[in-house]
Short mmCIF file of C-alpha atoms in Angstrom, two decimals:
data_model
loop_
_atom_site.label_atom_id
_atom_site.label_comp_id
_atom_site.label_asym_id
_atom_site.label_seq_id
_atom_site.Cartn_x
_atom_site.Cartn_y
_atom_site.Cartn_z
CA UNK A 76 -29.12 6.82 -12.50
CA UNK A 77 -27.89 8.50 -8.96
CA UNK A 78 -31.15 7.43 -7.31
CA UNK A 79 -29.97 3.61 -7.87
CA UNK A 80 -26.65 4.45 -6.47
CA UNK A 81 -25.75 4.28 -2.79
CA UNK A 82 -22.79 6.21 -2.70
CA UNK A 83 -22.25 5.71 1.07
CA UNK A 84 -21.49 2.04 -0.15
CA UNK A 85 -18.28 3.63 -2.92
CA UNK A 86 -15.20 4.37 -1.45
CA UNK A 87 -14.54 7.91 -2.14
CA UNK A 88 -10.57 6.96 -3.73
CA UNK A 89 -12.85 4.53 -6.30
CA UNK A 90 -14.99 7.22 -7.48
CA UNK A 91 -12.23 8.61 -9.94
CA UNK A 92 -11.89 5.10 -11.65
CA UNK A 93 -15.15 4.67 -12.05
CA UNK A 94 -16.15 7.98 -13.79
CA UNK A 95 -13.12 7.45 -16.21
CA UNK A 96 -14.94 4.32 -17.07
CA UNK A 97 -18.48 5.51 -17.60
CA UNK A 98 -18.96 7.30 -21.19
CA UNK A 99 -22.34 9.28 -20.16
CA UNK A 100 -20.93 11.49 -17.11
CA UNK A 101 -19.74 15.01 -18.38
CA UNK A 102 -18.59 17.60 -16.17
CA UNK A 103 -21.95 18.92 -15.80
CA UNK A 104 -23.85 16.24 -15.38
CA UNK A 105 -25.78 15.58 -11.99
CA UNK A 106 -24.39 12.20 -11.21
CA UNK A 107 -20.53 13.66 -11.77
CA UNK A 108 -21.25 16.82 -9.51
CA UNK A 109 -22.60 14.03 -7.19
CA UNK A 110 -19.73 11.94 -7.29
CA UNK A 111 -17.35 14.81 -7.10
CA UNK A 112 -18.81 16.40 -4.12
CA UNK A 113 -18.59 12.94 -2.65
CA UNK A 114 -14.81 12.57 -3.23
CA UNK A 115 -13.77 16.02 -2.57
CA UNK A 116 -15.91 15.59 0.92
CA UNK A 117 -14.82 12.25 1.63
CA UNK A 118 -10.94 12.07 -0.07
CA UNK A 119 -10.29 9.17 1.74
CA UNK A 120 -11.87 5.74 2.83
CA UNK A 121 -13.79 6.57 5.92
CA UNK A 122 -12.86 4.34 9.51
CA UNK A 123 -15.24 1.64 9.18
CA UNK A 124 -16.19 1.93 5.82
CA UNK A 125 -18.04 -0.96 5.01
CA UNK A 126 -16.06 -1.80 1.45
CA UNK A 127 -12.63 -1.37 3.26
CA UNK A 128 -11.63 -4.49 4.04
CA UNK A 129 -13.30 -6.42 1.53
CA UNK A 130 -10.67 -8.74 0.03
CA UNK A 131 -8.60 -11.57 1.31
CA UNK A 132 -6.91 -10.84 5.00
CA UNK A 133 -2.69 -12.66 4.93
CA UNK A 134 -0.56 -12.90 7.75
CA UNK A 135 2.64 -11.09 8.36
CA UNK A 136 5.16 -13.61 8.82
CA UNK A 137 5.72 -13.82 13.03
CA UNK A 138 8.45 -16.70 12.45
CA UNK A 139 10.46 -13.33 11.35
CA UNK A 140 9.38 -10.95 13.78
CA UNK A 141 11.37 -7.73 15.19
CA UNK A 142 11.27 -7.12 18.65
CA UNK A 143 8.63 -4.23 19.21
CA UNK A 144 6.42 -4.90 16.82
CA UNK A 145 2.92 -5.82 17.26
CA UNK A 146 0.87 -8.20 15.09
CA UNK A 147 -2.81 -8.23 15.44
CA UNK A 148 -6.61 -9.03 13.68
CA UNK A 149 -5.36 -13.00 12.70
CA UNK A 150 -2.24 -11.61 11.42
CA UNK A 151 -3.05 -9.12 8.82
CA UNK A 152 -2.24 -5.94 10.84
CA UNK A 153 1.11 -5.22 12.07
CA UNK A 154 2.26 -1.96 14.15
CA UNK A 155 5.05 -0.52 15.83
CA UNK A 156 4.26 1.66 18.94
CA UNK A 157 6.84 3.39 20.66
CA UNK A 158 8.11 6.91 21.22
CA UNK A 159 8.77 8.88 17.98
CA UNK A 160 11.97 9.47 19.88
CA UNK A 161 13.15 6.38 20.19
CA UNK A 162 14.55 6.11 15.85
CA UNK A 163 13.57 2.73 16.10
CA UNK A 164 12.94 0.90 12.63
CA UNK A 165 11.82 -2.27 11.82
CA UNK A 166 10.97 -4.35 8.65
CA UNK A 167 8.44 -7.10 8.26
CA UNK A 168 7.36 -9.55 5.75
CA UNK A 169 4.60 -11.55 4.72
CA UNK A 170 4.59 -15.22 5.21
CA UNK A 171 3.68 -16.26 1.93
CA UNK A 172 5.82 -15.94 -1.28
CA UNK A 173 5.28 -15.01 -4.78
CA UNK A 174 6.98 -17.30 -7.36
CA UNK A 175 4.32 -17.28 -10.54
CA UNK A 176 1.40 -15.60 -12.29
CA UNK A 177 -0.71 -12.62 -11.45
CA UNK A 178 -0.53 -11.83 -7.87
CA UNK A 179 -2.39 -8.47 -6.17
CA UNK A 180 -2.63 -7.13 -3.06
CA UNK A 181 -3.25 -3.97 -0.79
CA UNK A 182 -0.92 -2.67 1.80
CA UNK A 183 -3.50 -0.16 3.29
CA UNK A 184 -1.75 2.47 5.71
CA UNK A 185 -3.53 2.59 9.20
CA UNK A 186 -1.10 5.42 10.13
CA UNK A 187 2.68 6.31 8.49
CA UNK A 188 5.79 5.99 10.93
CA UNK A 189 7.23 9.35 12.27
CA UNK A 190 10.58 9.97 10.89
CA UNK A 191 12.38 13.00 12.23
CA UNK A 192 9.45 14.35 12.88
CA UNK A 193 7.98 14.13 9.74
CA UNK A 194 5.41 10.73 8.41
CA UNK A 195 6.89 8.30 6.84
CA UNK A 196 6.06 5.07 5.10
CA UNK A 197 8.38 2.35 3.21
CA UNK A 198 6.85 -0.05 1.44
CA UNK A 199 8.06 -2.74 -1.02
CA UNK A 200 9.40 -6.03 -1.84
CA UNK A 201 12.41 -8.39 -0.30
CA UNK A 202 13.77 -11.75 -2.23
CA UNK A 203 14.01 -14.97 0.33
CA UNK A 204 17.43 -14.23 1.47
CA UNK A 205 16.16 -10.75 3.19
CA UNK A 206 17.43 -10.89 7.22
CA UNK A 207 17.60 -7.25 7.82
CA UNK A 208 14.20 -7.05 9.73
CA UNK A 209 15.62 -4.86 12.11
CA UNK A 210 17.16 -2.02 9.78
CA UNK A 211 15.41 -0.40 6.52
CA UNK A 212 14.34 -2.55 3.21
CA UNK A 213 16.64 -0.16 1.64
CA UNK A 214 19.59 -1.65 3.37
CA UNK A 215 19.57 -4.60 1.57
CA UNK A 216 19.84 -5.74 -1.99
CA UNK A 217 17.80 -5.84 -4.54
CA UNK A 218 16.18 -2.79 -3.22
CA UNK A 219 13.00 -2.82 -3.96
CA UNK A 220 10.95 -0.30 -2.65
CA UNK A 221 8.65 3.09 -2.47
CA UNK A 222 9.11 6.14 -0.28
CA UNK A 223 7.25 8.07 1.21
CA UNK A 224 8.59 10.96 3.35
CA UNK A 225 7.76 14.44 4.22
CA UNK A 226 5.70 15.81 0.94
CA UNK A 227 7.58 13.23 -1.78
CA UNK A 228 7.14 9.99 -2.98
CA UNK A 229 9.54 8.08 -5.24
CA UNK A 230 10.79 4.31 -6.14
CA UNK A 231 14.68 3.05 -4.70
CA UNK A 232 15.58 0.14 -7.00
CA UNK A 233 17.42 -0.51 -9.95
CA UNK A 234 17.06 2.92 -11.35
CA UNK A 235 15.41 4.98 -8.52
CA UNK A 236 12.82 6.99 -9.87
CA UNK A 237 11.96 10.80 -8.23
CA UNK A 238 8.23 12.06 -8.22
CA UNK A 239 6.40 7.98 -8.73
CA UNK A 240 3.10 8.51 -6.57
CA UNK A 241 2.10 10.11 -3.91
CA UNK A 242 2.86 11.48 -0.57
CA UNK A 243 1.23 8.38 1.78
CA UNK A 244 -1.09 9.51 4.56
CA UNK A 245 -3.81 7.42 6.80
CA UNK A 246 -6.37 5.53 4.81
CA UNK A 247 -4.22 5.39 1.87
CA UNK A 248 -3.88 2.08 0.00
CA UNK A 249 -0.95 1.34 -2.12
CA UNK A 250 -1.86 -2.24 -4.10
CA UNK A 251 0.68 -4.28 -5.88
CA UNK A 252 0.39 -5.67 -9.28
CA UNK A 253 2.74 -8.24 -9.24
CA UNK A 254 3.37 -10.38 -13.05
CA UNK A 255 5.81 -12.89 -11.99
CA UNK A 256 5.62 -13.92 -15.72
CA UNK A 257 7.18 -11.24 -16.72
CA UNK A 258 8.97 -10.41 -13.18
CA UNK A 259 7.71 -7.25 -13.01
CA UNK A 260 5.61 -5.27 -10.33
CA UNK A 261 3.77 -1.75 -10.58
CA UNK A 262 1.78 -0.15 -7.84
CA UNK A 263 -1.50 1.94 -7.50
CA UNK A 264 -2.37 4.60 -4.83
CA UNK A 265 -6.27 4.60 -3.74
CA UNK A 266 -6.97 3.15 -7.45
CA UNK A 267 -4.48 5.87 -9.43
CA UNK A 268 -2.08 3.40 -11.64
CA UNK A 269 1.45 4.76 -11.45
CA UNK A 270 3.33 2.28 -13.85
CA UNK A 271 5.64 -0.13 -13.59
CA UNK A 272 8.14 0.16 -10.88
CA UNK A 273 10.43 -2.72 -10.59
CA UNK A 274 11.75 -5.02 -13.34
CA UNK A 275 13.65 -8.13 -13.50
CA UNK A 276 13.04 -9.41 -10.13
CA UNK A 277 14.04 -12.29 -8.21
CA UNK A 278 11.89 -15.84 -8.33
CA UNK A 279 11.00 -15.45 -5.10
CA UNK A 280 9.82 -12.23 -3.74
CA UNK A 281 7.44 -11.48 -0.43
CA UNK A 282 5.32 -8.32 0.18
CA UNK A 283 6.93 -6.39 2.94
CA UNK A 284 7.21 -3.21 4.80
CA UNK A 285 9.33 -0.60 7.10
CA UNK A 286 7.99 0.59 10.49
CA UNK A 287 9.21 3.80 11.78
CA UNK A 288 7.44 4.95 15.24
CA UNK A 289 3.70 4.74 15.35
CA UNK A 290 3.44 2.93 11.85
CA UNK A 291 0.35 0.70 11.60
CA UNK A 292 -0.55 -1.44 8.30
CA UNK A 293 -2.66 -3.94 7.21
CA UNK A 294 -2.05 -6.34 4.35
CA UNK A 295 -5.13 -7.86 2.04
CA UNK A 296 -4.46 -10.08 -0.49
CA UNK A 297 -6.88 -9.90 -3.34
CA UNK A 298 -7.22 -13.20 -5.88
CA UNK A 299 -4.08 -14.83 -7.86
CA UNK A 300 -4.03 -15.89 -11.63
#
């Protein structure tokens, strides 16, 4: 079977879901010494990887932009340069809402922020009355959002939840799996499912994220049911 594969064409964060998903590879067999040698070798999607970006680009919403930040590639990429020094911190949004059905999407990190010194990320959701874009997600309520700083990761909302994911680096993708059905939202990490993480939310909620220095992201919005 490997010599019909092109593994070059696999992201190396897929392989793990797709050997969970494929009865014949054992531990020993060829193909899964192939495919783990591949993602142990390549533990993150390579720069330029031609399966990165595949999906649907969005916007971040520039009607509610911070100053500093930097939007770029029609929209989908948004950054915040500066001097680590500076503290600043920023929030953006995307333009478009979610108020029904099955909604996905990625927020793929193109480099955490730098928070006293350490990397940071903060990503999440805000309801349509969110105006703090110059101040933390976490500032505002609901809070709805993920952490990632130093070597933890955990969820701030209704109940905050300690150890949910994983520590965020570059190349990283965090995707959303929003029901607004059932108002409910869990979140992957580089295909690992890590549960639900946010219940009862409001009827309106947008994709969003914090910026601390040198923070890039880019948003891709995969299909809606």
């Amino acid at each position: 079977m490997s010599r019909y594969l092109d593994l070059s064409l696999i992201c190396p964060h897929r392989l793990k879901s797709i050997m969970d998903t494929v009865d014949g590879l054992t531990d020993t067999s060829p193909q899964h010494i192939a495919f783990s040698h591949y993602a142990c070798t390549n533990t993150r999607c390579p720069t330029g990887h031609p399966s990165r970006f595949r999906g649907t680009p969005g916007s971040w919403d520039r009607s509610r932009l911070a100053s500093n930040l930097v939007v770029s590639e029609e929209g989908s990429v948004i950054e915040l340069p500066g001097s680590v020094e500076a503290e600043t911190v920023r929030t953006a949004r995307i333009s478009g809402a979610f108020t029904s059905g099955l909604c996905e999407w990625d927020i793929i990190v193109e480099s955490p922020g730098i928070c006293r010194g350490m990397a940071a990320s903060l990503l999440g959701l805000v309801g349509e009355t969110f105006d703090k874009f110059h101040t933390h997600i976490k500032h505002f309520s609901p809070i709805l959002c993920m952490e990632s700083f130093n070597s933890s990761c955990y969820l701030l909302g209704m109940d905050p939840t300690p150890d949910y994911g994983t520590h965020l680096y570059s190349g990283d993708i965090v995707t959303f799996h929003l029901d607004m059905n059932e108002r409910t939202c869990s979140l992957s990490i580089n295909g690992k499912k890590y549960g639900t993480a946010w219940l009862n939310l409001p009827n309106k909620v947008y994709a969003a994220v914090t910026l601390f220095p040198k923070a890039k992201y880019r948003f891709r919005s995969h299909s809606t049911k």
